[in-house]
């Protein structure tokens, strides 16, 4: 009788991989680590699953420890090929008054961490470390800047945090700040500084991601126009990178007058999915400042001459298939003109937190402007729209901050009840019906709550509740078990 091999003859090691993955799918991370350490055969069977879940998408912050981990992963011969989505989160040591109450030792740690983050920007080390990592990742597809932690970590009933964030919080005794600094609001340029470092690092690394995302959920935050300034010496390096982009998601700070972004968007003319979020600070009429200005440039045909000596020639986005617009109040005509320009290739339109503002005269009547808008949309010559998504759309009155009517959608035709969030969302396709039929369906589904007109301080000035999801950003998460098994 031959000797038993404890590795290969183990009953658990003989379990089919598909069943083994099901067994280990919901155990805690620490338990999964123990299973992998228990047996080389189990480690071999579970490695691809483990690497996909924990290294396909990783989140980091602006700290030496976190960035050094990113660099180390990029140079790991086995793990580097798995890392396709790099997230840089806005975790930072904020200007907290609570820091003054910390014990002396923790206060020094807080001061050192704050100085370290500032020095990473000032010395250019942030850009250099990002560039080193980007250059070494063979399958880098997405670079993502965000100000939130995904809550999709089902294994531990928690969130996916930036590497090193929990350790730093425990050493200081204070939570890190991911949103805008209190009191600074839109003057806070932290996302702009991080975005600039990311773009510069991509240029220095020669990496060719096909997606750049800026997902900022703090509605008081956004990129300033300076984030898109490209110095002439960097154009030869950044040009091919931006031209390679297929997906571009941006969140703007509406207090800037944007013109430097023209160069950036012109270089990214080959995108197929463009998302423009106009993050706001106070009222609906504030959001109309940037929208029409940027729309006026975007909606012009590429053959037109620039509006002035500073603006670039309008860009056409000849391959654009999906357009997302969010967080803006705008008159119907500029929005319709923008969509019309891209109609020959546009297949998917998504509008979220968009308020249509009629003129003062028209807004006196209880008329839903979205009906006329969609009726005009279906008449656009050459339009090939296949998918229409609406979420939290409003009828707003210009220059009156507290006046907005939320347009909801009635229950399904079969009379079934929908959850509360579903009444604010509508999605239609032309897979089985014509565009005209889809437009007829959305118009007939809309409900205008004229009897519940908002006024004064009875409602949030943006017409939304604090616990709502607040932008187009998607929690597609790290746990992609089903995708792996297919």
CSV table of C-alpha atoms in Angstrom, one decimal:
chain,number,residue,atom,x,y,z
A,1,UNK,CA,0.0,0.0,0.0
A,2,UNK,CA,1.5,3.3,-1.1
A,3,UNK,CA,2.0,6.3,1.2
A,4,UNK,CA,-0.9,8.8,1.3
A,5,UNK,CA,-0.1,12.2,-0.2
A,6,UNK,CA,-1.7,14.6,2.2
A,7,UNK,CA,-1.9,17.2,-0.5
A,8,UNK,CA,-3.5,15.4,-3.5
A,9,UNK,CA,-5.3,12.7,-1.5
A,10,UNK,CA,-7.2,15.1,0.7
A,11,UNK,CA,-11.0,14.8,0.3
A,12,UNK,CA,-11.3,18.6,0.1
A,13,UNK,CA,-8.6,18.8,-2.5
A,14,UNK,CA,-10.6,16.3,-4.7
A,15,UNK,CA,-13.8,18.5,-4.6
A,16,UNK,CA,-14.5,19.9,-8.1
A,17,UNK,CA,-13.3,23.5,-8.5
A,18,UNK,CA,-16.8,24.8,-9.2
A,19,UNK,CA,-18.1,23.3,-5.9
A,20,UNK,CA,-15.0,24.5,-4.1
A,21,UNK,CA,-15.6,28.0,-5.2
A,22,UNK,CA,-19.2,27.8,-4.0
A,23,UNK,CA,-18.1,26.6,-0.6
A,24,UNK,CA,-15.5,29.4,-0.1
A,25,UNK,CA,-17.5,32.2,-1.7
A,26,UNK,CA,-19.1,33.5,1.4
A,27,UNK,CA,-16.5,32.8,4.1
A,28,UNK,CA,-14.6,35.6,5.7
A,29,UNK,CA,-11.4,36.9,4.1
A,30,UNK,CA,-9.3,35.6,7.1
A,31,UNK,CA,-10.9,32.1,6.7
A,32,UNK,CA,-10.2,32.1,3.0
A,33,UNK,CA,-6.6,32.9,3.7
A,34,UNK,CA,-6.4,30.0,6.1
A,35,UNK,CA,-7.9,27.7,3.5
A,36,UNK,CA,-5.3,28.8,1.0
A,37,UNK,CA,-2.5,28.3,3.5
A,38,UNK,CA,-3.7,24.8,4.5
A,39,UNK,CA,-2.9,23.0,1.3
A,40,UNK,CA,-0.8,23.7,-1.9
A,41,UNK,CA,-3.4,21.9,-4.0
A,42,UNK,CA,-6.2,24.0,-2.6
A,43,UNK,CA,-4.1,27.1,-3.1
A,44,UNK,CA,-3.5,26.2,-6.7
A,45,UNK,CA,-7.2,25.5,-7.3
A,46,UNK,CA,-8.4,28.8,-5.6
A,47,UNK,CA,-5.7,31.1,-6.9
A,48,UNK,CA,-7.4,32.5,-10.0
A,49,UNK,CA,-10.6,33.0,-8.1
A,50,UNK,CA,-8.7,34.7,-5.3
A,51,UNK,CA,-6.6,36.9,-7.6
A,52,UNK,CA,-9.7,37.9,-9.6
A,53,UNK,CA,-11.7,38.9,-6.5
A,54,UNK,CA,-9.0,40.8,-4.7
A,55,UNK,CA,-6.7,42.1,-7.4
A,56,UNK,CA,-8.7,42.6,-10.5
A,57,UNK,CA,-9.8,46.0,-9.1
A,58,UNK,CA,-7.8,47.6,-6.3
A,59,UNK,CA,-8.3,50.9,-4.5
A,60,UNK,CA,-5.4,53.1,-3.2
A,61,UNK,CA,-5.0,56.5,-1.6
A,62,UNK,CA,-2.4,59.3,-1.7
A,63,UNK,CA,0.0,57.9,0.9
A,64,UNK,CA,3.5,56.4,0.5
A,65,UNK,CA,2.5,53.1,2.0
A,66,UNK,CA,-0.6,52.7,-0.2
A,67,UNK,CA,1.2,53.8,-3.4
A,68,UNK,CA,4.2,51.5,-2.7
A,69,UNK,CA,1.8,48.6,-2.4
A,70,UNK,CA,0.5,49.5,-5.9
A,71,UNK,CA,4.0,49.6,-7.2
A,72,UNK,CA,4.8,46.2,-5.6
A,73,UNK,CA,1.7,44.6,-7.1
A,74,UNK,CA,2.6,46.0,-10.5
A,75,UNK,CA,6.0,44.3,-10.3
A,76,UNK,CA,4.6,40.9,-9.1
A,77,UNK,CA,4.9,38.6,-12.0
A,78,UNK,CA,1.8,36.6,-11.0
A,79,UNK,CA,-0.6,39.3,-9.6
A,80,UNK,CA,0.2,42.1,-12.0
A,81,UNK,CA,-1.7,40.6,-15.0
A,82,UNK,CA,-4.9,40.4,-12.9
A,83,UNK,CA,-4.9,44.1,-12.0
A,84,UNK,CA,-7.0,45.9,-14.7
A,85,UNK,CA,-8.9,48.6,-12.7
A,86,UNK,CA,-6.9,51.0,-10.5
A,87,UNK,CA,-8.9,53.2,-8.2
A,88,UNK,CA,-7.4,56.3,-6.6
A,89,UNK,CA,-9.7,57.4,-3.8
A,90,UNK,CA,-9.7,60.8,-2.2
A,91,UNK,CA,-9.0,59.5,1.3
A,92,UNK,CA,-7.0,62.2,3.1
A,93,UNK,CA,-6.1,63.6,6.5
A,94,UNK,CA,-8.5,66.5,6.7
A,95,UNK,CA,-8.3,69.8,8.5
A,96,UNK,CA,-10.2,68.4,11.5
A,97,UNK,CA,-10.6,70.4,14.7
A,98,UNK,CA,-10.7,67.0,16.4
A,99,UNK,CA,-7.0,66.5,15.8
A,100,UNK,CA,-6.2,69.1,18.4
A,101,UNK,CA,-7.8,66.9,21.0
A,102,UNK,CA,-5.7,63.9,20.2
A,103,UNK,CA,-3.0,62.6,22.6
A,104,UNK,CA,0.5,64.0,21.7
A,105,UNK,CA,1.7,60.8,20.0
A,106,UNK,CA,-1.4,60.4,17.8
A,107,UNK,CA,-1.3,64.1,17.0
A,108,UNK,CA,2.3,63.8,15.7
A,109,UNK,CA,1.2,60.8,13.6
A,110,UNK,CA,-1.6,63.0,12.2
A,111,UNK,CA,0.8,65.9,11.4
A,112,UNK,CA,3.2,63.5,9.7
A,113,UNK,CA,0.5,61.9,7.6
A,114,UNK,CA,-0.8,65.3,6.6
A,115,UNK,CA,2.7,66.5,5.7
A,116,UNK,CA,3.3,63.3,3.7
A,117,UNK,CA,0.3,63.8,1.6
A,118,UNK,CA,1.2,67.4,0.8
A,119,UNK,CA,4.8,66.4,0.0
A,120,UNK,CA,3.6,63.7,-2.4
A,121,UNK,CA,2.0,66.4,-4.5
A,122,UNK,CA,4.7,69.1,-4.0
A,123,UNK,CA,7.7,66.9,-4.9
A,124,UNK,CA,6.0,65.1,-7.8
A,125,UNK,CA,6.5,61.7,-6.1
A,126,UNK,CA,2.7,61.0,-6.5
A,127,UNK,CA,3.0,61.2,-10.3
A,128,UNK,CA,6.3,59.3,-10.3
A,129,UNK,CA,4.9,56.4,-8.2
A,130,UNK,CA,1.7,56.2,-10.3
A,131,UNK,CA,3.7,56.3,-13.5
A,132,UNK,CA,6.0,53.5,-12.3
A,133,UNK,CA,3.0,51.3,-11.5
A,134,UNK,CA,1.0,52.1,-14.6
A,135,UNK,CA,4.0,51.3,-16.8
A,136,UNK,CA,4.3,47.8,-15.3
A,137,UNK,CA,0.7,46.8,-15.4
A,138,UNK,CA,0.3,44.8,-18.7
A,139,UNK,CA,-3.6,44.8,-18.7
A,140,UNK,CA,-4.4,48.2,-17.2
A,141,UNK,CA,-7.8,49.1,-18.6
A,142,UNK,CA,-9.4,51.5,-16.2
A,143,UNK,CA,-8.1,54.3,-14.1
A,144,UNK,CA,-10.7,55.6,-11.7
A,145,UNK,CA,-10.8,58.6,-9.3
A,146,UNK,CA,-13.6,58.4,-6.7
A,147,UNK,CA,-14.6,59.8,-3.3
A,148,UNK,CA,-16.5,56.8,-1.9
A,149,UNK,CA,-15.9,53.2,-0.9
A,150,UNK,CA,-17.9,50.5,-2.7
A,151,UNK,CA,-20.3,48.6,-0.4
A,152,UNK,CA,-20.1,45.4,-2.4
A,153,UNK,CA,-17.8,43.5,-0.2
A,154,UNK,CA,-20.3,40.8,0.6
A,155,UNK,CA,-17.7,38.4,2.0
A,156,UNK,CA,-17.1,40.5,5.1
A,157,UNK,CA,-20.3,42.6,5.1
A,158,UNK,CA,-18.2,45.7,4.6
A,159,UNK,CA,-16.8,48.1,2.1
A,160,UNK,CA,-13.8,48.0,-0.2
A,161,UNK,CA,-11.4,50.5,1.4
A,162,UNK,CA,-8.2,52.1,0.0
A,163,UNK,CA,-5.1,50.0,0.9
A,164,UNK,CA,-3.6,51.5,4.1
A,165,UNK,CA,-6.7,53.6,5.0
A,166,UNK,CA,-7.9,51.4,7.9
A,167,UNK,CA,-4.3,51.1,9.3
A,168,UNK,CA,-3.9,54.9,9.2
A,169,UNK,CA,-7.2,55.6,10.8
A,170,UNK,CA,-6.4,53.2,13.7
A,171,UNK,CA,-2.9,54.7,14.2
A,172,UNK,CA,-4.4,58.3,14.3
A,173,UNK,CA,-7.7,57.6,16.0
A,174,UNK,CA,-9.6,59.6,13.5
A,175,UNK,CA,-11.5,58.7,10.3
A,176,UNK,CA,-10.0,59.8,7.0
A,177,UNK,CA,-11.9,62.4,5.0
A,178,UNK,CA,-13.1,61.4,1.5
A,179,UNK,CA,-15.3,64.4,0.6
A,180,UNK,CA,-15.0,68.1,0.5
A,181,UNK,CA,-13.4,70.0,3.4
A,182,UNK,CA,-16.1,71.7,5.5
A,183,UNK,CA,-16.2,75.4,4.8
A,184,UNK,CA,-14.2,75.2,1.5
A,185,UNK,CA,-16.9,73.7,-0.7
A,186,UNK,CA,-16.2,74.2,-4.4
A,187,UNK,CA,-12.9,76.0,-3.7
A,188,UNK,CA,-11.5,72.6,-2.6
A,189,UNK,CA,-9.2,71.6,-5.4
A,190,UNK,CA,-8.1,68.2,-4.0
A,191,UNK,CA,-9.8,66.1,-6.8
A,192,UNK,CA,-8.3,68.4,-9.4
A,193,UNK,CA,-4.8,67.9,-8.0
A,194,UNK,CA,-5.2,64.1,-7.9
A,195,UNK,CA,-6.7,64.0,-11.4
A,196,UNK,CA,-3.8,66.1,-12.7
A,197,UNK,CA,-1.3,63.7,-11.2
A,198,UNK,CA,-3.1,60.7,-12.7
A,199,UNK,CA,-3.1,62.2,-16.2
A,200,UNK,CA,0.5,63.2,-16.0
A,201,UNK,CA,1.4,59.8,-14.7
A,202,UNK,CA,-0.3,58.1,-17.6
A,203,UNK,CA,1.6,60.4,-20.0
A,204,UNK,CA,4.9,59.4,-18.3
A,205,UNK,CA,4.1,55.7,-18.2
A,206,UNK,CA,3.0,55.2,-21.8
A,207,UNK,CA,0.1,53.1,-20.5
A,208,UNK,CA,-2.9,52.8,-22.8
A,209,UNK,CA,-6.1,52.4,-20.6
A,210,UNK,CA,-9.4,52.5,-22.5
A,211,UNK,CA,-11.3,54.1,-19.6
A,212,UNK,CA,-10.8,57.1,-17.4
A,213,UNK,CA,-13.5,57.7,-14.8
A,214,UNK,CA,-14.1,60.5,-12.3
A,215,UNK,CA,-16.9,59.5,-10.0
A,216,UNK,CA,-17.5,62.1,-7.3
A,217,UNK,CA,-20.6,61.5,-5.1
A,218,UNK,CA,-20.1,64.6,-3.0
A,219,UNK,CA,-22.3,67.0,-4.8
A,220,UNK,CA,-20.2,70.0,-3.6
A,221,UNK,CA,-17.1,68.6,-5.4
A,222,UNK,CA,-15.9,68.6,-9.0
A,223,UNK,CA,-12.9,69.0,-11.3
A,224,UNK,CA,-11.9,72.6,-12.0
A,225,UNK,CA,-11.0,73.6,-15.5
A,226,UNK,CA,-7.3,73.6,-14.6
A,227,UNK,CA,-7.5,69.8,-14.3
A,228,UNK,CA,-7.7,69.7,-18.1
A,229,UNK,CA,-4.8,72.0,-18.9
A,230,UNK,CA,-2.2,70.1,-21.0
A,231,UNK,CA,1.2,71.8,-21.3
A,232,UNK,CA,2.5,71.7,-24.9
A,233,UNK,CA,5.5,69.5,-24.0
A,234,UNK,CA,3.1,66.8,-22.7
A,235,UNK,CA,0.8,66.8,-25.8
A,236,UNK,CA,2.9,64.3,-27.8
A,237,UNK,CA,2.7,61.8,-24.9
A,238,UNK,CA,-0.9,62.4,-23.8
A,239,UNK,CA,-2.4,62.7,-27.3
A,240,UNK,CA,-2.2,59.0,-28.1
A,241,UNK,CA,-3.4,58.0,-24.6
A,242,UNK,CA,-6.5,60.2,-24.8
A,243,UNK,CA,-7.1,59.2,-28.4
A,244,UNK,CA,-7.2,55.6,-27.3
A,245,UNK,CA,-10.0,56.2,-24.7
A,246,UNK,CA,-13.3,54.5,-25.3
A,247,UNK,CA,-15.0,55.6,-22.0
A,248,UNK,CA,-14.7,59.0,-20.3
A,249,UNK,CA,-16.6,59.9,-17.2
A,250,UNK,CA,-16.2,63.4,-15.8
A,251,UNK,CA,-17.6,65.5,-12.9
A,252,UNK,CA,-17.2,69.3,-13.1
A,253,UNK,CA,-17.1,72.1,-10.6
A,254,UNK,CA,-19.7,74.4,-11.9
A,255,UNK,CA,-18.1,77.6,-10.5
A,256,UNK,CA,-15.4,77.6,-13.2
A,257,UNK,CA,-15.7,79.0,-16.7
A,258,UNK,CA,-14.5,76.0,-18.7
A,259,UNK,CA,-12.3,76.4,-21.8
A,260,UNK,CA,-9.2,74.4,-21.1
A,261,UNK,CA,-11.3,71.3,-21.3
A,262,UNK,CA,-11.7,71.9,-25.0
A,263,UNK,CA,-8.2,70.6,-25.7
A,264,UNK,CA,-8.8,67.6,-23.5
A,265,UNK,CA,-12.1,66.6,-25.1
A,266,UNK,CA,-10.7,67.2,-28.6
A,267,UNK,CA,-7.8,64.7,-27.9
A,268,UNK,CA,-10.4,62.2,-26.6
A,269,UNK,CA,-12.6,62.4,-29.7
A,270,UNK,CA,-12.8,58.7,-30.2
A,271,UNK,CA,-14.8,57.9,-27.0
A,272,UNK,CA,-17.9,55.7,-27.4
A,273,UNK,CA,-19.2,56.5,-23.9
A,274,UNK,CA,-19.2,60.0,-22.5
A,275,UNK,CA,-20.6,60.9,-19.1
A,276,UNK,CA,-20.8,64.6,-18.0
A,277,UNK,CA,-21.8,65.2,-14.4
A,278,UNK,CA,-22.3,68.8,-13.4
A,279,UNK,CA,-21.8,68.6,-9.6
A,280,UNK,CA,-23.4,71.6,-7.9
A,281,UNK,CA,-23.1,73.6,-4.8
A,282,UNK,CA,-26.4,75.3,-4.1
A,283,UNK,CA,-29.3,75.8,-6.4
A,284,UNK,CA,-30.7,74.7,-9.7
A,285,UNK,CA,-30.1,78.0,-11.5
A,286,UNK,CA,-26.4,77.8,-10.4
A,287,UNK,CA,-26.2,74.6,-12.5
A,288,UNK,CA,-27.3,76.4,-15.6
A,289,UNK,CA,-24.1,78.5,-15.7
A,290,UNK,CA,-21.8,75.7,-16.9
A,291,UNK,CA,-24.3,73.6,-18.8
A,292,UNK,CA,-25.2,75.9,-21.6
A,293,UNK,CA,-21.6,77.3,-21.8
A,294,UNK,CA,-20.2,73.8,-22.4
A,295,UNK,CA,-23.2,72.7,-24.5
A,296,UNK,CA,-22.8,75.8,-26.7
A,297,UNK,CA,-19.3,74.6,-27.6
A,298,UNK,CA,-20.2,70.9,-27.8
A,299,UNK,CA,-23.3,71.3,-29.9
A,300,UNK,CA,-21.5,73.2,-32.7
A,301,UNK,CA,-20.7,71.2,-35.9
A,302,UNK,CA,-17.0,70.4,-36.2
A,303,UNK,CA,-16.9,72.5,-39.3
A,304,UNK,CA,-17.7,75.7,-37.4
A,305,UNK,CA,-15.1,78.1,-36.4
A,306,UNK,CA,-14.3,78.6,-32.7
A,307,UNK,CA,-16.4,81.1,-30.7
A,308,UNK,CA,-13.3,83.1,-29.9
A,309,UNK,CA,-9.6,83.1,-30.1
A,310,UNK,CA,-9.2,81.0,-26.9
A,311,UNK,CA,-11.7,78.2,-27.6
A,312,UNK,CA,-10.7,75.2,-29.7
A,313,UNK,CA,-12.6,74.0,-32.8
A,314,UNK,CA,-15.7,72.1,-31.8
A,315,UNK,CA,-15.3,68.3,-31.5
A,316,UNK,CA,-17.7,65.8,-33.1
A,317,UNK,CA,-17.1,62.5,-31.3
A,318,UNK,CA,-17.7,60.5,-34.4
A,319,UNK,CA,-17.9,57.2,-32.5
A,320,UNK,CA,-20.1,58.3,-29.6
A,321,UNK,CA,-22.7,55.6,-28.8
A,322,UNK,CA,-23.7,56.4,-25.2
A,323,UNK,CA,-24.2,59.9,-23.6
A,324,UNK,CA,-24.9,60.4,-19.9
A,325,UNK,CA,-25.9,63.8,-18.6
A,326,UNK,CA,-26.3,64.4,-14.9
A,327,UNK,CA,-26.8,66.9,-12.1
A,328,UNK,CA,-27.9,69.9,-14.2
A,329,UNK,CA,-30.7,72.3,-14.8
A,330,UNK,CA,-31.0,73.3,-18.5
A,331,UNK,CA,-33.5,74.6,-21.0
A,332,UNK,CA,-34.9,72.0,-23.4
A,333,UNK,CA,-33.4,73.4,-26.6
A,334,UNK,CA,-29.6,73.3,-25.7
A,335,UNK,CA,-30.1,69.7,-24.5
A,336,UNK,CA,-32.0,68.7,-27.6
A,337,UNK,CA,-29.4,70.4,-29.9
A,338,UNK,CA,-26.6,68.5,-28.1
A,339,UNK,CA,-28.3,65.2,-28.6
A,340,UNK,CA,-29.2,66.0,-32.2
A,341,UNK,CA,-25.5,66.5,-33.0
A,342,UNK,CA,-24.6,63.0,-31.9
A,343,UNK,CA,-27.8,61.4,-33.1
A,344,UNK,CA,-26.2,59.5,-36.1
A,345,UNK,CA,-24.2,57.3,-33.8
A,346,UNK,CA,-25.9,57.7,-30.5
A,347,UNK,CA,-27.6,54.5,-29.3
A,348,UNK,CA,-27.9,55.0,-25.5
A,349,UNK,CA,-29.0,58.1,-23.7
A,350,UNK,CA,-29.1,58.4,-19.9
A,351,UNK,CA,-30.4,61.4,-18.0
A,352,UNK,CA,-30.0,61.5,-14.2
A,353,UNK,CA,-30.9,64.4,-11.9
A,354,UNK,CA,-31.6,66.6,-14.9
A,355,UNK,CA,-34.1,69.5,-14.5
A,356,UNK,CA,-35.7,71.0,-17.7
A,357,UNK,CA,-36.3,74.7,-17.2
A,358,UNK,CA,-38.7,76.5,-19.4
A,359,UNK,CA,-38.8,80.2,-19.8
A,360,UNK,CA,-40.5,82.3,-17.1
A,361,UNK,CA,-43.6,82.6,-19.2
A,362,UNK,CA,-43.9,78.9,-20.0
A,363,UNK,CA,-43.1,77.8,-16.4
A,364,UNK,CA,-46.2,79.6,-15.1
A,365,UNK,CA,-48.4,76.9,-16.5
A,366,UNK,CA,-48.6,73.4,-15.1
A,367,UNK,CA,-47.1,71.8,-18.3
A,368,UNK,CA,-44.6,69.0,-18.2
A,369,UNK,CA,-41.7,70.1,-20.5
A,370,UNK,CA,-40.4,66.6,-20.8
A,371,UNK,CA,-43.4,65.6,-23.0
A,372,UNK,CA,-42.6,68.2,-25.6
A,373,UNK,CA,-38.9,67.4,-25.3
A,374,UNK,CA,-39.3,63.7,-26.0
A,375,UNK,CA,-41.8,64.4,-28.9
A,376,UNK,CA,-39.1,66.6,-30.5
A,377,UNK,CA,-36.4,64.0,-29.8
A,378,UNK,CA,-38.2,61.3,-31.8
A,379,UNK,CA,-38.4,63.6,-34.8
A,380,UNK,CA,-34.6,64.2,-34.9
A,381,UNK,CA,-33.5,63.2,-38.4
A,382,UNK,CA,-31.3,60.1,-38.5
A,383,UNK,CA,-31.6,59.3,-34.8
A,384,UNK,CA,-30.8,55.7,-34.0
A,385,UNK,CA,-31.5,55.7,-30.2
A,386,UNK,CA,-32.0,52.2,-28.8
A,387,UNK,CA,-31.9,52.7,-25.0
A,388,UNK,CA,-33.4,55.6,-23.0
A,389,UNK,CA,-32.7,55.7,-19.2
A,390,UNK,CA,-34.2,58.4,-16.9
A,391,UNK,CA,-33.6,58.8,-13.2
A,392,UNK,CA,-34.7,61.6,-10.9
A,393,UNK,CA,-35.8,64.0,-13.6
A,394,UNK,CA,-37.4,67.3,-12.7
A,395,UNK,CA,-39.4,70.2,-14.0
A,396,UNK,CA,-37.7,73.4,-12.7
A,397,UNK,CA,-38.4,77.1,-12.8
A,398,UNK,CA,-35.4,79.3,-13.8
A,399,UNK,CA,-33.8,81.3,-11.0
A,400,UNK,CA,-36.0,80.0,-8.2
A,401,UNK,CA,-33.9,77.8,-6.1
A,402,UNK,CA,-36.6,76.0,-4.2
A,403,UNK,CA,-39.0,75.2,-7.0
A,404,UNK,CA,-38.6,71.9,-8.7
A,405,UNK,CA,-41.2,69.2,-9.4
A,406,UNK,CA,-40.0,65.6,-9.4
A,407,UNK,CA,-41.4,63.6,-12.3
A,408,UNK,CA,-42.2,60.1,-11.3
A,409,UNK,CA,-43.4,57.1,-13.3
A,410,UNK,CA,-46.5,55.1,-12.7
A,411,UNK,CA,-46.7,51.4,-11.9
A,412,UNK,CA,-46.3,48.8,-14.5
A,413,UNK,CA,-49.3,48.2,-16.9
A,414,UNK,CA,-50.1,44.9,-15.1
A,415,UNK,CA,-50.7,46.9,-11.9
A,416,UNK,CA,-47.9,45.3,-10.0
A,417,UNK,CA,-46.4,47.5,-7.3
A,418,UNK,CA,-42.9,48.9,-7.7
A,419,UNK,CA,-40.5,49.8,-4.9
A,420,UNK,CA,-40.2,53.5,-4.1
A,421,UNK,CA,-36.9,54.0,-6.0
A,422,UNK,CA,-38.4,52.4,-9.1
A,423,UNK,CA,-41.0,55.2,-9.4
A,424,UNK,CA,-38.1,57.7,-10.0
A,425,UNK,CA,-36.5,55.5,-12.7
A,426,UNK,CA,-37.6,54.6,-16.2
A,427,UNK,CA,-35.8,52.5,-18.8
A,428,UNK,CA,-37.0,51.7,-22.3
A,429,UNK,CA,-35.5,50.0,-25.4
A,430,UNK,CA,-36.4,49.8,-29.1
A,431,UNK,CA,-35.6,46.1,-29.2
A,432,UNK,CA,-39.2,45.1,-29.9
A,433,UNK,CA,-40.9,48.5,-30.5
A,434,UNK,CA,-40.2,51.6,-32.6
A,435,UNK,CA,-38.6,54.8,-31.2
A,436,UNK,CA,-42.0,56.5,-31.5
A,437,UNK,CA,-43.6,53.8,-29.5
A,438,UNK,CA,-40.9,54.0,-26.8
A,439,UNK,CA,-41.4,57.8,-26.5
A,440,UNK,CA,-45.2,57.3,-26.3
A,441,UNK,CA,-44.6,54.8,-23.5
A,442,UNK,CA,-42.4,57.2,-21.4
A,443,UNK,CA,-44.8,60.1,-22.0
A,444,UNK,CA,-47.8,58.1,-20.8
A,445,UNK,CA,-45.9,56.8,-17.8
A,446,UNK,CA,-44.8,60.2,-16.4
A,447,UNK,CA,-46.7,61.5,-13.4
A,448,UNK,CA,-46.5,65.3,-12.5
A,449,UNK,CA,-47.2,66.0,-8.9
A,450,UNK,CA,-48.6,69.5,-9.4
A,451,UNK,CA,-50.6,69.3,-6.2
A,452,UNK,CA,-47.5,68.8,-4.2
A,453,UNK,CA,-45.6,71.9,-5.4
A,454,UNK,CA,-42.4,72.5,-3.5
A,455,UNK,CA,-41.8,75.8,-1.7
A,456,UNK,CA,-39.7,77.5,0.9
A,457,UNK,CA,-37.6,75.3,3.3
A,458,UNK,CA,-40.0,72.4,3.2
A,459,UNK,CA,-37.8,70.5,0.8
A,460,UNK,CA,-34.2,70.3,-0.1
A,461,UNK,CA,-33.3,72.9,-2.7
A,462,UNK,CA,-32.2,70.2,-5.1
A,463,UNK,CA,-35.3,68.2,-4.7
A,464,UNK,CA,-33.5,65.1,-3.4
A,465,UNK,CA,-33.3,63.3,-0.1
A,466,UNK,CA,-30.0,62.9,1.6
A,467,UNK,CA,-30.0,59.2,1.5
A,468,UNK,CA,-30.4,58.9,-2.3
A,469,UNK,CA,-27.6,57.7,-4.5
A,470,UNK,CA,-26.2,60.8,-6.0
A,471,UNK,CA,-24.5,60.4,-9.3
A,472,UNK,CA,-24.0,58.2,-12.3
A,473,UNK,CA,-21.2,56.3,-10.6
A,474,UNK,CA,-21.8,52.5,-10.4
A,475,UNK,CA,-20.9,50.1,-7.7
A,476,UNK,CA,-19.9,47.3,-9.9
A,477,UNK,CA,-17.8,46.1,-7.1
A,478,UNK,CA,-15.0,43.6,-6.6
A,479,UNK,CA,-17.0,40.5,-6.2
A,480,UNK,CA,-17.5,39.2,-9.7
A,481,UNK,CA,-17.9,35.5,-9.0
A,482,UNK,CA,-20.5,34.9,-11.6
A,483,UNK,CA,-18.4,36.5,-14.3
A,484,UNK,CA,-15.4,34.4,-13.3
A,485,UNK,CA,-17.3,31.1,-13.4
A,486,UNK,CA,-18.9,31.7,-16.8
